[in-house]
Amino acid sequence: METVVVRCGCLPPPPSPSPSGDRWLHKQLINRNTSMTMPIAGLGKGGGVLDKPVIEKTTPGRESEFDLRKARKMSPPYRVLLHNDNYNKREYVVQVLMKVIPGMTLDNAVNIMQEAHYNGMSVVIICGQDDAEEHCMQLRGNGLLSSIEPASGGGGGC
């Protein structure tokens, strides 16, 4: 069986083939972090059948990042609630909502503030429990009344 080694990067080629007649193909590629070894079935002239290449990764895998994002998406949803108070001005509430909640637009912040003002409470955002607790604490840290509850109902607080 003949083996073809492809090395990627700035590594020098391996030593010359042995006198037994084995042939080696060395190819320099741009990617510096991958090394592949591909055994070739069949000797002699002509092509052969390539076995599946073995690829070694030298960079940390993204599996852990993917699993982390997947776990966050799968956590049960929670509502972050804004409660009306008689202390903060409406403009300030809108500013805090836009500062604390990622992607909050001016129109959405105004609508949330008005709903809380007229109805006593409004839903700010629905997200995972960890994010909901963080948003709730940030709203409270800026002087607003806030709590969380499971999105399926029930009661809760920060």
Coordinates of N, CA and C in Angstrom, one line a residue:
M1 N 0.8 -1.2 0.0 CA 0.0 0.0 0.0 C 0.9 1.2 0.0
E2 N 0.6 2.2 -0.8 CA 1.3 3.4 -0.9 C 0.6 4.5 -0.1
T3 N 1.4 5.3 0.6 CA 0.8 6.4 1.4 C 1.2 7.7 0.9
V4 N 0.3 8.6 0.8 CA 0.6 10.0 0.4 C 0.4 10.9 1.7
V5 N 1.4 11.7 2.0 CA 1.3 12.6 3.1 C 1.3 14.0 2.6
V6 N 0.3 14.7 3.1 CA 0.1 16.1 2.7 C 0.3 16.9 4.0
R7 N 1.3 17.8 4.0 CA 1.6 18.6 5.2 C 1.2 20.0 4.8
C8 N 0.5 20.7 5.7 CA 0.1 22.1 5.4 C 0.9 23.0 6.3
G9 N 1.4 24.1 5.8 CA 2.1 25.1 6.6 C 3.6 25.2 6.1
C10 N 4.4 25.6 7.0 CA 5.8 25.9 6.7 C 6.7 24.8 7.2
L11 N 6.2 23.6 7.4 CA 7.0 22.5 7.9 C 7.9 22.0 6.7
P12 N 9.1 21.6 7.0 CA 9.9 21.0 6.0 C 9.4 19.6 5.6
P13 N 9.7 19.2 4.3 CA 9.2 17.9 3.9 C 9.9 16.8 4.7
P14 N 9.3 15.6 4.9 CA 10.0 14.5 5.6 C 11.1 14.0 4.8
P15 N 12.0 13.2 5.4 CA 13.1 12.7 4.6 C 12.7 11.9 3.4
S16 N 13.7 11.7 2.5 CA 13.4 11.1 1.2 C 12.9 9.7 1.4
P17 N 12.2 9.1 0.5 CA 11.6 7.8 0.6 C 12.7 6.7 0.8
S18 N 12.3 5.6 1.4 CA 13.3 4.6 1.6 C 13.6 3.9 0.2
P19 N 14.8 3.3 0.2 CA 15.2 2.6 -1.1 C 14.3 1.4 -1.5
S20 N 13.3 1.1 -0.6 CA 12.4 0.0 -1.0 C 11.5 0.3 -2.1
G21 N 11.4 1.5 -2.6 CA 10.6 1.8 -3.7 C 9.3 2.5 -3.4
D22 N 9.1 2.8 -2.1 CA 7.9 3.6 -1.7 C 8.1 5.0 -2.3
R23 N 7.0 5.6 -2.7 CA 7.0 6.9 -3.3 C 6.2 7.8 -2.3
W24 N 6.7 9.1 -2.2 CA 6.1 10.1 -1.3 C 5.7 11.3 -2.1
L25 N 4.6 11.9 -1.8 CA 4.2 13.1 -2.4 C 4.1 14.2 -1.3
H26 N 4.8 15.2 -1.4 CA 4.8 16.3 -0.4 C 4.2 17.5 -1.1
K27 N 3.3 18.1 -0.4 CA 2.7 19.3 -1.0 C 2.5 20.4 0.1
Q28 N 3.0 21.6 -0.1 CA 2.9 22.7 0.8 C 1.5 23.4 0.5
L29 N 0.8 23.6 1.6 CA -0.5 24.3 1.4 C -0.5 25.5 2.4
I30 N -1.4 26.4 2.2 CA -1.4 27.6 3.0 C -1.8 27.4 4.4
N31 N -2.8 26.5 4.7 CA -3.3 26.3 6.0 C -2.2 25.7 6.9
R32 N -1.8 26.3 8.0 CA -0.7 25.9 8.8 C -1.1 25.0 10.0
N33 N -2.4 24.8 10.2 CA -2.9 24.0 11.4 C -3.4 22.6 11.1
T34 N -3.3 22.1 9.9 CA -3.9 20.8 9.5 C -2.8 19.9 8.9
S35 N -2.8 18.7 9.3 CA -1.9 17.7 8.7 C -2.8 16.5 8.4
M36 N -2.7 16.0 7.1 CA -3.5 14.8 6.7 C -2.6 13.7 6.2
T37 N -3.0 12.5 6.6 CA -2.3 11.3 6.0 C -3.3 10.5 5.3
M38 N -3.1 10.2 4.0 CA -4.0 9.4 3.2 C -3.4 8.2 2.6
P39 N -3.7 7.0 3.1 CA -3.2 5.8 2.5 C -3.9 5.6 1.2
I40 N -3.1 5.1 0.2 CA -3.6 4.8 -1.1 C -3.5 3.3 -1.4
A41 N -4.7 2.7 -1.7 CA -4.7 1.3 -2.0 C -4.2 1.0 -3.4
G42 N -3.4 0.0 -3.5 CA -2.9 -0.4 -4.8 C -1.6 0.2 -5.1
L43 N -0.7 -0.6 -5.7 CA 0.6 -0.1 -6.0 C 0.8 0.0 -7.5
G44 N 1.8 0.6 -8.0 CA 2.1 0.6 -9.4 C 1.5 1.9 -10.1
K45 N 1.4 1.8 -11.4 CA 0.9 2.9 -12.2 C -0.6 3.1 -12.1
G46 N -1.0 4.3 -12.4 CA -2.4 4.6 -12.4 C -2.9 5.0 -11.0
G47 N -4.2 5.3 -11.0 CA -4.8 5.7 -9.8 C -5.1 4.6 -8.8
G48 N -5.4 5.0 -7.7 CA -5.9 4.0 -6.7 C -7.1 4.5 -5.9
V49 N -7.6 3.8 -5.0 CA -8.7 4.2 -4.2 C -8.2 4.9 -2.9
L50 N -8.6 6.1 -2.7 CA -8.1 6.8 -1.5 C -9.0 6.4 -0.3
D51 N -8.3 6.1 0.8 CA -9.1 5.9 2.1 C -9.5 7.3 2.6
K52 N -10.4 7.3 3.5 CA -10.8 8.6 4.1 C -9.6 9.2 4.8
P53 N -9.4 10.5 4.6 CA -8.2 11.2 5.2 C -8.4 11.4 6.7
V54 N -7.4 11.3 7.4 CA -7.4 11.6 8.9 C -7.0 13.0 9.1
I55 N -7.8 13.8 9.6 CA -7.5 15.2 9.8 C -7.4 15.5 11.3
E56 N -6.3 16.1 11.7 CA -6.0 16.4 13.1 C -6.3 17.9 13.3
K57 N -7.1 18.3 14.2 CA -7.4 19.7 14.5 C -6.4 20.1 15.6
T58 N -5.8 21.3 15.4 CA -4.9 21.9 16.4 C -5.6 23.0 17.1
T59 N -6.7 23.6 16.6 CA -7.4 24.7 17.2 C -8.5 24.1 18.1
P60 N -8.8 24.8 19.2 CA -9.9 24.3 20.1 C -11.2 24.2 19.3
G61 N -11.9 23.2 19.6 CA -13.2 22.9 18.8 C -14.3 23.9 19.2
R62 N -15.2 24.1 18.3 CA -16.3 25.0 18.6 C -17.5 24.3 19.2
E63 N -17.3 23.0 19.4 CA -18.4 22.2 20.0 C -18.8 22.8 21.3
S64 N -17.8 23.2 22.2 CA -18.2 23.7 23.5 C -19.0 25.0 23.4
E65 N -18.6 25.9 22.4 CA -19.3 27.1 22.3 C -20.7 26.8 21.7
F66 N -20.8 25.9 20.8 CA -22.1 25.5 20.3 C -23.0 24.9 21.4
D67 N -22.5 24.0 22.2 CA -23.2 23.4 23.2 C -23.7 24.5 24.2
L68 N -22.9 25.5 24.5 CA -23.3 26.5 25.4 C -24.5 27.3 24.9
R69 N -24.4 27.7 23.6 CA -25.5 28.4 23.0 C -26.8 27.6 22.9
K70 N -26.6 26.3 22.6 CA -27.7 25.4 22.5 C -28.4 25.2 23.9
A71 N -27.6 25.1 25.0 CA -28.2 25.0 26.3 C -29.0 26.3 26.7
R72 N -28.4 27.4 26.3 CA -29.2 28.7 26.6 C -30.5 28.7 25.9
K73 N -30.5 28.3 24.6 CA -31.7 28.3 23.8 C -32.8 27.3 24.4
M74 N -32.3 26.3 25.0 CA -33.2 25.2 25.5 C -33.7 25.5 26.9
S75 N -33.1 26.5 27.6 CA -33.6 26.8 29.0 C -35.0 27.3 28.9
P76 N -35.8 27.1 29.9 CA -37.2 27.5 29.9 C -37.3 29.0 29.8
P77 N -38.2 29.6 29.1 CA -38.3 31.0 28.9 C -38.9 31.7 30.2
Y78 N -38.4 32.9 30.4 CA -38.9 33.7 31.5 C -39.2 35.1 31.0
R79 N -40.2 35.7 31.6 CA -40.6 37.1 31.3 C -39.9 38.1 32.3
V80 N -39.4 39.1 31.7 CA -38.9 40.2 32.6 C -40.0 41.3 32.6
L81 N -40.5 41.6 33.8 CA -41.6 42.5 34.0 C -41.1 43.9 34.5
L82 N -41.7 44.9 34.0 CA -41.5 46.3 34.5 C -42.7 46.7 35.2
H83 N -42.6 47.2 36.4 CA -43.7 47.6 37.2 C -43.7 49.2 37.3
N84 N -44.9 49.7 37.3 CA -45.1 51.2 37.4 C -44.6 51.7 38.7
D85 N -44.0 52.8 38.7 CA -43.6 53.5 40.0 C -44.0 55.0 39.9
N86 N -44.0 55.6 41.0 CA -44.3 57.0 41.0 C -43.1 57.9 41.2
Y87 N -41.9 57.4 41.0 CA -40.7 58.1 41.2 C -39.9 58.5 40.0
N88 N -39.9 57.6 39.0 CA -39.0 57.8 37.8 C -39.8 58.5 36.7
K89 N -39.2 59.4 36.0 CA -39.8 60.1 34.9 C -39.9 59.1 33.7
R90 N -40.9 59.3 32.8 CA -41.1 58.5 31.7 C -39.8 58.4 30.8
E91 N -39.2 59.6 30.5 CA -38.1 59.6 29.7 C -36.9 58.8 30.2
Y92 N -36.8 58.8 31.6 CA -35.7 58.1 32.2 C -35.9 56.6 32.0
V93 N -37.2 56.2 32.2 CA -37.5 54.7 32.1 C -37.2 54.3 30.6
V94 N -37.5 55.1 29.6 CA -37.2 54.7 28.3 C -35.7 54.6 28.1
Q95 N -34.9 55.6 28.6 CA -33.5 55.5 28.5 C -32.9 54.3 29.1
V96 N -33.4 53.9 30.3 CA -32.8 52.7 31.0 C -33.2 51.4 30.2
L97 N -34.4 51.3 29.7 CA -34.8 50.2 28.9 C -33.9 50.0 27.7
M98 N -33.6 51.1 27.0 CA -32.7 51.1 25.8 C -31.3 50.7 26.2
K99 N -30.9 51.1 27.3 CA -29.5 50.9 27.8 C -29.3 49.4 28.2
V100 N -30.3 48.9 28.9 CA -30.2 47.6 29.6 C -30.5 46.4 28.6
I101 N -31.5 46.6 27.8 CA -32.0 45.5 27.0 C -31.4 45.5 25.6
P102 N -30.7 44.5 25.2 CA -30.0 44.5 23.9 C -31.1 44.6 22.8
G103 N -30.8 45.4 21.8 CA -31.7 45.6 20.6 C -33.0 46.3 20.9
M104 N -33.1 46.9 22.1 CA -34.4 47.7 22.4 C -34.4 48.9 21.6
T105 N -35.5 49.1 20.8 CA -35.6 50.4 20.0 C -36.4 51.4 20.9
L106 N -36.3 52.7 20.4 CA -37.0 53.7 21.1 C -38.5 53.5 21.1
D107 N -39.1 53.1 20.0 CA -40.5 52.8 19.9 C -41.0 51.7 20.9
N108 N -40.2 50.6 20.9 CA -40.5 49.5 21.8 C -40.4 50.0 23.3
A109 N -39.4 50.7 23.6 CA -39.2 51.2 25.0 C -40.3 52.1 25.4
V110 N -40.8 53.0 24.5 CA -41.9 53.9 24.8 C -43.1 53.1 25.0
N111 N -43.4 52.1 24.2 CA -44.6 51.3 24.3 C -44.6 50.5 25.7
I112 N -43.4 50.0 26.0 CA -43.3 49.2 27.3 C -43.5 50.2 28.5
M113 N -42.9 51.3 28.4 CA -43.1 52.3 29.5 C -44.6 52.7 29.6
Q114 N -45.2 53.0 28.5 CA -46.6 53.4 28.6 C -47.5 52.3 29.1
E115 N -47.3 51.1 28.7 CA -48.1 50.0 29.2 C -47.9 49.8 30.7
A116 N -46.7 49.9 31.2 CA -46.5 49.8 32.6 C -47.1 51.0 33.3
H117 N -47.1 52.2 32.7 CA -47.7 53.3 33.4 C -49.2 53.2 33.5
Y118 N -49.9 52.7 32.4 CA -51.3 52.7 32.4 C -51.9 51.4 33.0
N119 N -51.2 50.3 32.9 CA -51.7 49.0 33.4 C -51.0 48.5 34.6
G120 N -50.0 49.2 35.1 CA -49.3 48.8 36.3 C -48.1 47.9 36.1
M121 N -48.0 47.3 34.9 CA -47.0 46.3 34.7 C -46.9 46.1 33.1
S122 N -45.7 45.7 32.6 CA -45.6 45.3 31.2 C -44.5 44.3 31.1
V123 N -44.5 43.5 30.0 CA -43.5 42.6 29.7 C -42.4 43.3 28.9
V124 N -41.2 43.3 29.4 CA -40.0 43.9 28.8 C -39.4 43.0 27.7
I125 N -39.2 41.7 28.1 CA -38.5 40.8 27.2 C -38.8 39.4 27.7
I126 N -38.8 38.4 26.8 CA -38.9 37.0 27.2 C -37.6 36.4 26.8
C127 N -36.9 35.7 27.7 CA -35.6 35.1 27.4 C -35.3 34.0 28.4
G128 N -34.1 33.4 28.4 CA -33.7 32.4 29.3 C -33.6 32.9 30.7
Q129 N -33.7 32.0 31.7 CA -33.7 32.4 33.1 C -32.5 33.3 33.5
D130 N -31.3 32.8 33.1 CA -30.0 33.6 33.4 C -30.1 35.0 32.9
D131 N -30.4 35.1 31.6 CA -30.5 36.5 31.0 C -31.6 37.3 31.7
A132 N -32.8 36.7 32.0 CA -33.9 37.4 32.6 C -33.4 37.9 34.0
E133 N -32.7 37.1 34.8 CA -32.3 37.6 36.1 C -31.3 38.7 35.9
E134 N -30.4 38.6 34.9 CA -29.5 39.7 34.7 C -30.2 41.0 34.3
H135 N -31.1 40.9 33.4 CA -31.9 42.1 33.0 C -32.6 42.7 34.1
C136 N -33.2 41.9 34.9 CA -34.0 42.3 36.1 C -33.1 43.1 37.1
M137 N -31.9 42.5 37.3 CA -31.0 43.2 38.3 C -30.5 44.5 37.7
Q138 N -30.3 44.6 36.4 CA -29.8 45.8 35.8 C -30.9 46.9 35.9
L139 N -32.1 46.5 35.6 CA -33.2 47.4 35.7 C -33.4 48.0 37.1
R140 N -33.3 47.0 38.1 CA -33.4 47.5 39.5 C -32.2 48.3 39.9
G141 N -31.0 48.0 39.3 CA -29.8 48.8 39.6 C -29.9 50.2 39.1
N142 N -30.8 50.4 38.1 CA -31.0 51.8 37.6 C -32.3 52.4 38.2
G143 N -32.8 51.8 39.3 CA -33.9 52.4 40.0 C -35.3 52.1 39.5
L144 N -35.4 51.1 38.7 CA -36.8 50.7 38.2 C -37.3 49.5 39.0
L145 N -38.6 49.4 39.1 CA -39.2 48.2 39.7 C -39.3 47.1 38.7
S146 N -38.7 45.9 38.9 CA -38.7 44.9 38.0 C -38.8 43.5 38.7
S147 N -39.3 42.5 38.0 CA -39.4 41.2 38.5 C -39.3 40.2 37.3
I148 N -39.2 38.9 37.5 CA -39.3 37.9 36.5 C -40.3 36.9 36.9
E149 N -40.8 36.2 35.9 CA -41.7 35.0 36.1 C -41.5 34.1 34.9
P150 N -41.8 32.8 35.2 CA -41.8 31.8 34.0 C -42.8 32.3 33.0
A151 N -42.4 32.1 31.7 CA -43.2 32.6 30.6 C -44.5 31.8 30.5
S152 N -44.5 30.6 31.1 CA -45.8 29.8 31.1 C -46.7 30.2 32.2
G153 N -46.4 31.2 33.0 CA -47.3 31.7 34.0 C -46.6 31.7 35.3
G154 N -47.3 31.8 36.4 CA -46.8 31.7 37.7 C -46.1 33.0 38.1
G155 N -45.6 33.0 39.3 CA -45.0 34.3 39.8 C -43.5 34.1 40.1
G156 N -42.8 35.1 40.2 CA -41.4 35.0 40.5 C -40.8 36.4 40.7
G157 N -39.6 36.5 41.1 CA -38.9 37.7 41.3 C -37.4 37.5 41.1
C158 N -36.7 38.6 41.2 CA -35.2 38.5 41.0 C -34.5 38.0 42.2

